[in-house]
Coordinates of C-alpha atoms in Angstrom, one line a residue:
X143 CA 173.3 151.7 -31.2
X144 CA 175.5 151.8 -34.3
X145 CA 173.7 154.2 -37.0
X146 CA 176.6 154.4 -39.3
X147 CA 175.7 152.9 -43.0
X148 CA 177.5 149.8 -43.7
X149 CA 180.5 149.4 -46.0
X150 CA 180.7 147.7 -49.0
X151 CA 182.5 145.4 -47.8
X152 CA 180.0 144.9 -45.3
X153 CA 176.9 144.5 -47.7
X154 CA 178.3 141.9 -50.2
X155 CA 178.9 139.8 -47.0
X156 CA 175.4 139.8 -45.7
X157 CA 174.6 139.4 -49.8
X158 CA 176.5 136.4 -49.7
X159 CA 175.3 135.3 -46.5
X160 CA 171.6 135.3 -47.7
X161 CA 172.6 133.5 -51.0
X162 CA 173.8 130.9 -48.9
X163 CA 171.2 130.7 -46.6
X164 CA 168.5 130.3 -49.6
X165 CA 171.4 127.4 -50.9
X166 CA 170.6 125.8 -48.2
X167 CA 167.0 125.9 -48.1
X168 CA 167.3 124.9 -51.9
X169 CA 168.9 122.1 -51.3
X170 CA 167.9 121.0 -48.0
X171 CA 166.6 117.1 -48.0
X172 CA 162.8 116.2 -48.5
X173 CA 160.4 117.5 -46.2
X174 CA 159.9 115.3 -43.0
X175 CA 157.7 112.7 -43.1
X176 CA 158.0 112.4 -47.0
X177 CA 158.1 109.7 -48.7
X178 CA 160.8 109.3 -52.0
X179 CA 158.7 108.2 -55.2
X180 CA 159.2 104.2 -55.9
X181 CA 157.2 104.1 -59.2
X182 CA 156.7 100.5 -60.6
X183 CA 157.4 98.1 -57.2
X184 CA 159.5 94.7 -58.0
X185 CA 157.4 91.9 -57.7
X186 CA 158.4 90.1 -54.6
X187 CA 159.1 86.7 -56.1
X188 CA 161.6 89.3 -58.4
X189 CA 164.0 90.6 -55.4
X190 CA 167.0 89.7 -55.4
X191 CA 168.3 92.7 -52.8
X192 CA 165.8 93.9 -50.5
X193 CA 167.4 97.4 -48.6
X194 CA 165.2 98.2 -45.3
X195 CA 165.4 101.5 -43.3
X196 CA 169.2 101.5 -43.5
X197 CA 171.3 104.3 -41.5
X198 CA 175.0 104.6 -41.8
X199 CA 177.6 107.1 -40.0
X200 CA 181.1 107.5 -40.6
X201 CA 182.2 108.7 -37.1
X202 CA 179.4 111.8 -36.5
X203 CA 178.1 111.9 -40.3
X204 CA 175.5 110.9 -40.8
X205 CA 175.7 109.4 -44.6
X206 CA 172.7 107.1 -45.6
X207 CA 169.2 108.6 -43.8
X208 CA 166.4 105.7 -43.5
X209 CA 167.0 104.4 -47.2
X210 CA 164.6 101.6 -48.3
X211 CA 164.9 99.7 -52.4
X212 CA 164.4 96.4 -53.8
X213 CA 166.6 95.6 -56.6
X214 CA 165.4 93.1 -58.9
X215 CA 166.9 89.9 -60.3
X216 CA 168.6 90.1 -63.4
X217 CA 167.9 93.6 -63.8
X218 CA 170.3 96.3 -64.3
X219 CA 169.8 98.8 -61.0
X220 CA 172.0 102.2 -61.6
X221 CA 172.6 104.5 -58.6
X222 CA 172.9 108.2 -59.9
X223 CA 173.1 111.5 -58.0
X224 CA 175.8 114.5 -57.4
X225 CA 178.9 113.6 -55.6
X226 CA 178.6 112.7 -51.8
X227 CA 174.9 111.9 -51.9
X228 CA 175.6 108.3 -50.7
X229 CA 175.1 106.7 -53.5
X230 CA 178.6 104.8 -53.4
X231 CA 178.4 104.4 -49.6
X232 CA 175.0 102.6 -49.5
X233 CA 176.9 99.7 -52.7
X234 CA 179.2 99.4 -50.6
X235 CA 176.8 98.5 -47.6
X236 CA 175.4 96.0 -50.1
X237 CA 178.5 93.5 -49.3
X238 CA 179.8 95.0 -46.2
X239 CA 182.6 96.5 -47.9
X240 CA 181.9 99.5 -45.1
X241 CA 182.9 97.4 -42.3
X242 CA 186.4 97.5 -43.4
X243 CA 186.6 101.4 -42.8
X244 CA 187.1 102.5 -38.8
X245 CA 184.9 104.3 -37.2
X246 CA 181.8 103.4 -39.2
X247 CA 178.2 102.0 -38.2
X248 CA 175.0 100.7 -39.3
X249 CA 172.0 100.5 -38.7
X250 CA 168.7 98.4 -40.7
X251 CA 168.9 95.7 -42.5
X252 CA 170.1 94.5 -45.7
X253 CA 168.5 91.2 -47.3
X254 CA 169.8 88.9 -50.5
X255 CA 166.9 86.4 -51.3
X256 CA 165.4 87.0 -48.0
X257 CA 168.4 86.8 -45.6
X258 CA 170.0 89.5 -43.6
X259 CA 173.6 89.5 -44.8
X260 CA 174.5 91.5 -41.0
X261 CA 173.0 88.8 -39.5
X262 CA 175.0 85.5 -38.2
X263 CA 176.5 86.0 -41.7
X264 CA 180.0 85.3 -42.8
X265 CA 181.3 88.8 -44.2
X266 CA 183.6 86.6 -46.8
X267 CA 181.1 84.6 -47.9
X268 CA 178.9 87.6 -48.5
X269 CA 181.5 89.4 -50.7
X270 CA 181.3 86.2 -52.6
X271 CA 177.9 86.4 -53.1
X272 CA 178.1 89.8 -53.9
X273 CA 181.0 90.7 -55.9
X274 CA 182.4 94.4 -56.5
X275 CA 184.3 96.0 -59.3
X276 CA 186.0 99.1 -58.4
X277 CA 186.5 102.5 -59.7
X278 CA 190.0 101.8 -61.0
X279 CA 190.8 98.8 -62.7
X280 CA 193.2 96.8 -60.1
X281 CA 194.6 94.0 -61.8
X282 CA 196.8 92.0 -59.7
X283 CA 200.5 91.7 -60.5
X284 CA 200.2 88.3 -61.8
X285 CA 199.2 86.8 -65.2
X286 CA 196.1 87.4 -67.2
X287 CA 195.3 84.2 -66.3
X288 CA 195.9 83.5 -62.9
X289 CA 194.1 87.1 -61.8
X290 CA 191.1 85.2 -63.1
X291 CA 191.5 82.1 -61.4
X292 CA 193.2 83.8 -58.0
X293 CA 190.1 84.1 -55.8
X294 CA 188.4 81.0 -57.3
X295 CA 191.6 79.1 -55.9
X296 CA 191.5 80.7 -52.9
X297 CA 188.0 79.5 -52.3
X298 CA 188.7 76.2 -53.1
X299 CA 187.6 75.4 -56.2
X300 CA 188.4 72.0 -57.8
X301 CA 187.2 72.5 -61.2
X302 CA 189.0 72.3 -64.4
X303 CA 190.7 75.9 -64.5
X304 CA 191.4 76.0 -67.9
X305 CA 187.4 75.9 -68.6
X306 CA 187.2 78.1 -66.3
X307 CA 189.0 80.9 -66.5
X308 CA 187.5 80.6 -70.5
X309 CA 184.1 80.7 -69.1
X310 CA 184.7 84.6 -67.1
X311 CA 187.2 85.6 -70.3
X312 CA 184.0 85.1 -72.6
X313 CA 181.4 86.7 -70.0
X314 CA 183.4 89.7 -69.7
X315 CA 183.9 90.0 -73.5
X316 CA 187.4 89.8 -73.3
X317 CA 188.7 86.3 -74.6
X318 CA 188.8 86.9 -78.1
X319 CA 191.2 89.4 -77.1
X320 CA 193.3 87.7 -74.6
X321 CA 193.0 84.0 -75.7
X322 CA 196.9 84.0 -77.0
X323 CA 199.0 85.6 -74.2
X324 CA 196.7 84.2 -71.1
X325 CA 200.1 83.8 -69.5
X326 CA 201.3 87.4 -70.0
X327 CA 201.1 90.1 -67.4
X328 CA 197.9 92.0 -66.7
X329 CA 199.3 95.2 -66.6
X330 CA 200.1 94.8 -70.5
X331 CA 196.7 95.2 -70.7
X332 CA 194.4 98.5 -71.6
X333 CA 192.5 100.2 -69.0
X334 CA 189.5 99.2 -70.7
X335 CA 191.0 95.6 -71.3
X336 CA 192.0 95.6 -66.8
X337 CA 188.6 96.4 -66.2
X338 CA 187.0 93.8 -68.2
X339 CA 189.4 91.6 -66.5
X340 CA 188.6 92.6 -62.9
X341 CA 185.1 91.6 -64.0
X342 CA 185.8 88.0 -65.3
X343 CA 188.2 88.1 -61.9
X344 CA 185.3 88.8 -60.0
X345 CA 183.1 86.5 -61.9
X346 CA 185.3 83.2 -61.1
X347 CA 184.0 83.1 -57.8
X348 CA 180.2 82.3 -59.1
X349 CA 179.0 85.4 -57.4
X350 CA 175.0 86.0 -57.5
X351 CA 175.1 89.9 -57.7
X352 CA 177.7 92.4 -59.0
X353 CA 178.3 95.4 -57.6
X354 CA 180.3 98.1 -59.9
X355 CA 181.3 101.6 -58.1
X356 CA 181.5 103.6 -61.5
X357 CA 183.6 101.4 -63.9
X358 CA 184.1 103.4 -66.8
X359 CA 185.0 106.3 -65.2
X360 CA 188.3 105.8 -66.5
X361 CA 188.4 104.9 -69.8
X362 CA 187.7 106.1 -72.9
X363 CA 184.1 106.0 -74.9
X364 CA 185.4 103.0 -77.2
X365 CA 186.1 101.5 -74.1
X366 CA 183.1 102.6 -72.2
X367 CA 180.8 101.3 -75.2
X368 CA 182.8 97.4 -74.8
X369 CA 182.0 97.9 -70.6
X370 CA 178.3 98.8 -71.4
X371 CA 177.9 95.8 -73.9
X372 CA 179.4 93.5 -71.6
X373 CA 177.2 94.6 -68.5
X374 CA 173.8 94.4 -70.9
X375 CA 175.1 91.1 -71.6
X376 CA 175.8 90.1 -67.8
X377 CA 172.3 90.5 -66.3
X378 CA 171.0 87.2 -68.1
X379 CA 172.7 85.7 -65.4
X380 CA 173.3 87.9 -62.8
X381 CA 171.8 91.3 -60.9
X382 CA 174.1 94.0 -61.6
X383 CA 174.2 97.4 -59.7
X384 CA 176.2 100.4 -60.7
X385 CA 177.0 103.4 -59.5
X386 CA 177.5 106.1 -62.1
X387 CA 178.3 110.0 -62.7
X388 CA 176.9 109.5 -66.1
X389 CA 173.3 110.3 -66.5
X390 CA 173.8 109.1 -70.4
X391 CA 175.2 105.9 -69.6
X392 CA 172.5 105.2 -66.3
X393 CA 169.9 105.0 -69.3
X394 CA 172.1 103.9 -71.9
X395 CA 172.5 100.4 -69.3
X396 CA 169.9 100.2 -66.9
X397 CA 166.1 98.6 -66.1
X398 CA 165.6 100.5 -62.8
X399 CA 167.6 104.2 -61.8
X400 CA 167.6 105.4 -58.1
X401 CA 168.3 109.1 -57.4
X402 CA 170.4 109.7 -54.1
X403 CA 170.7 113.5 -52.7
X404 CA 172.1 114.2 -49.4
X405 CA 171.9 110.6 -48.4
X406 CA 168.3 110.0 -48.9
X407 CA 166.6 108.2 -51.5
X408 CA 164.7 110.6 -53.2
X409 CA 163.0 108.7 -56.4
X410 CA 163.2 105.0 -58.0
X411 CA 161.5 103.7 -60.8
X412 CA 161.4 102.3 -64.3
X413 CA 164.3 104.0 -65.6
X414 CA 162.7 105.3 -68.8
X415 CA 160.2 106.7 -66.4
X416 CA 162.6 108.2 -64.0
X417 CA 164.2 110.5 -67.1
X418 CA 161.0 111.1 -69.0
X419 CA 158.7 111.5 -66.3
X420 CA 159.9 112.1 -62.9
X421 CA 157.5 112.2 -60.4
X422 CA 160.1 114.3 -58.2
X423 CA 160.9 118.0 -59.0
X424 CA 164.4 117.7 -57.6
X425 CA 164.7 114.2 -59.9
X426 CA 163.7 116.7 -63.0
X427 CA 166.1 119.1 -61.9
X428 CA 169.3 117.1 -61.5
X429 CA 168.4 115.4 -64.3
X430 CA 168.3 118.4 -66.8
X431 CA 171.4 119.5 -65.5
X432 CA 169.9 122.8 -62.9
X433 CA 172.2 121.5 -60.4
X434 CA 174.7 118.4 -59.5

C-alpha cells in the first residue's frame, strides 16, 4: 500500500480528471427515453419534409441518434447548435448529399410530400428536387450567365434561356446588379454577389426545397443583410432550410429553429418561442451563450 501524499503534479491531474468527468456528465445527451420538445406541430397538409427516426454513421460514429422533424412548406426551418452536433450532416441527409462520402450509412426514412426519397428513388432527381447551396460560394469557371443556365441545360430544359436565366437573376436579388456583363466571368463577382449567384444557379433547375449549409458565413454584414432579404423573399415559393452558427441571423430569417446537440434533436418550435421561451434548459443555455 502506497501511503506517501501525492505530488502536486499528481493532484491537479486527478483535479482535471474530475472536471472532465463532470464535463461530461454536463454535457452528456438527453436522458433515455426522453423525448426533445416539438412545440407548435406542422399541420400535416403543411409538410413539405417529413424526417422519421433517422440514424446515420460515418464508419463507427455514430452522428444523427433517432432524429424525427417536419419542416413546413414555405416556411423558413433554421438548424442551430455548437459545432459537430449534426446539424449539417442530417441537411445533407435531406438530398442524399451523404451518400457521396465512403464509408457512411443510414438508417430511417426521409419523406418530401409523402415519398421516401431512399426509396426506389433517383438520387439526381432528388438533388433536383432538393437543391443545396454551400458554405463557400462555388461559382463555376464560366460566365455569369451560363453558371445560371448550366444545370438547367444539363437537365434538358427547352425553354427560352434568356427568360430564364432573368427569372433566377431576379429571385436571387442579383439582376439589377448583373443585368449588363451577364457574359462576364463569375469570379469578377463579390463573394456576396457568387453566392447570390450559386442561388439563382441552384434555382434554374425548378427545385421544390432549398437547402443552404451556412451561406453567409463568408461574407461580410452588408452582404449578409442582401443574403437574408433574398432568402425572406424565397420562401413565397419555395421551403428553405438553413443551417447557421448565427443565433442572430436563425431569428433574424426563420419561422421554425431546431436545436441539435450531440446528434440528437433536442428542441423545435415556433422560432420566437424557441428563443423567448424554451421549453428545454440546455435550449436556454446554448442560447444565452453558457456554452457552444
Amino acid at each position: 500500500m502506497d501511503d506517501r501524499m501525492p505530488t502536486t503534479t499528481e493532484r491537479l491531474r486527478e483535479e482535471v480528471r474530475e472536471q472532465e468527468i463532470q464535463k461530461q456528465s454536463s454535457e452528456s445527451p438527453r436522458a433515455e427515453g426522453e423525448q426533445p420538445a416539438r412545440g407548435r406541430p406542422v399541420p400535416r397538409d403543411k409538410v413539405k419534409v417529413e424526417v422519421e427516426n433517422l440514424d446515420f454513421w460515418y464508419g463507427s460514429n455514430h452522428a444523427l441518434k433517432d432524429i424525427s422533424l417536419d419542416i413546413s412548406a414555405h416556411e423558413v426551418t433554421a438548424f442551430i447548435g455548437p459545432s459537430g452536433c449534426g446539424k449539417s450532416t442530417l441537411l445533407r441527409c435531406l438530398n442524399r448529399m451523404n451518400e457521396l462520402i465512403p464509408g457512411t450509412r443510414l438508417e430511417g426514412h426521409v419523406r418530401v410530400d409523402g415519398r421516401d426519397i431512399y426509396e426506389n428513388a433517383d438520387p439526381v432527381m432528388v438533388r433536383r428536387r432538393v437543391g443545396m447551396v454551400f458554405q463557400k460560394p462555388n461559382p463555376f469557371p464560366k460566365t455569369i450567365y451560363q453558371n445560371v443556365i448550366w444545370g438547367a441545360i444539363i437537365n434538358g430544359y427547352r425553354g427560352n434561356r434568356d427568360d430564364l436565366v432573368e427569372r433566377c437573376l431576379r429571385q436571387a436579388a442579383l439582376w439589377d446588379e448583373v443585368k449588363d456583363r451577364l457574359h462576364t466571368s463569375a469570379y469578377g463577382l463579390s463573394g456576396g454577389q457568387q453566392q447570390r449567384l450559386c442561388i439563382a444557379r441552384t434555382l434554374a433547375v425548378e427545385p421544390e426545397v432549398v437547402l443552404m449549409d451556412e451561406p453567409a458565413s463568408a461574407l461580410d454584414p452588408i452582404a449578409t443583410a442582401k443574403l437574408e432579404e433574398t432568402i425572406h423573399q424565397l420562401k413565397e415559393e419555395y421551403t428553405i432550410v438553413v443551417v447557421t452558427h448565427n443565433m442572430q441571423q436563425a431569428a433574424r430569417i426563420s419561422d421554425r429553429t431546431a436545436f441539435f446537440y450531440m446528434g440528437e434533436l433536442v428542441e423545435i418550435d415556433d422560432t420566437e418561442q424557441l428563443f423567448t421561451r424554451p421549453n428545454k434548459k440546455r435550449t436556454e443555455d446554448y442560447i444565452t451563450g453558457r456554452f457552444g
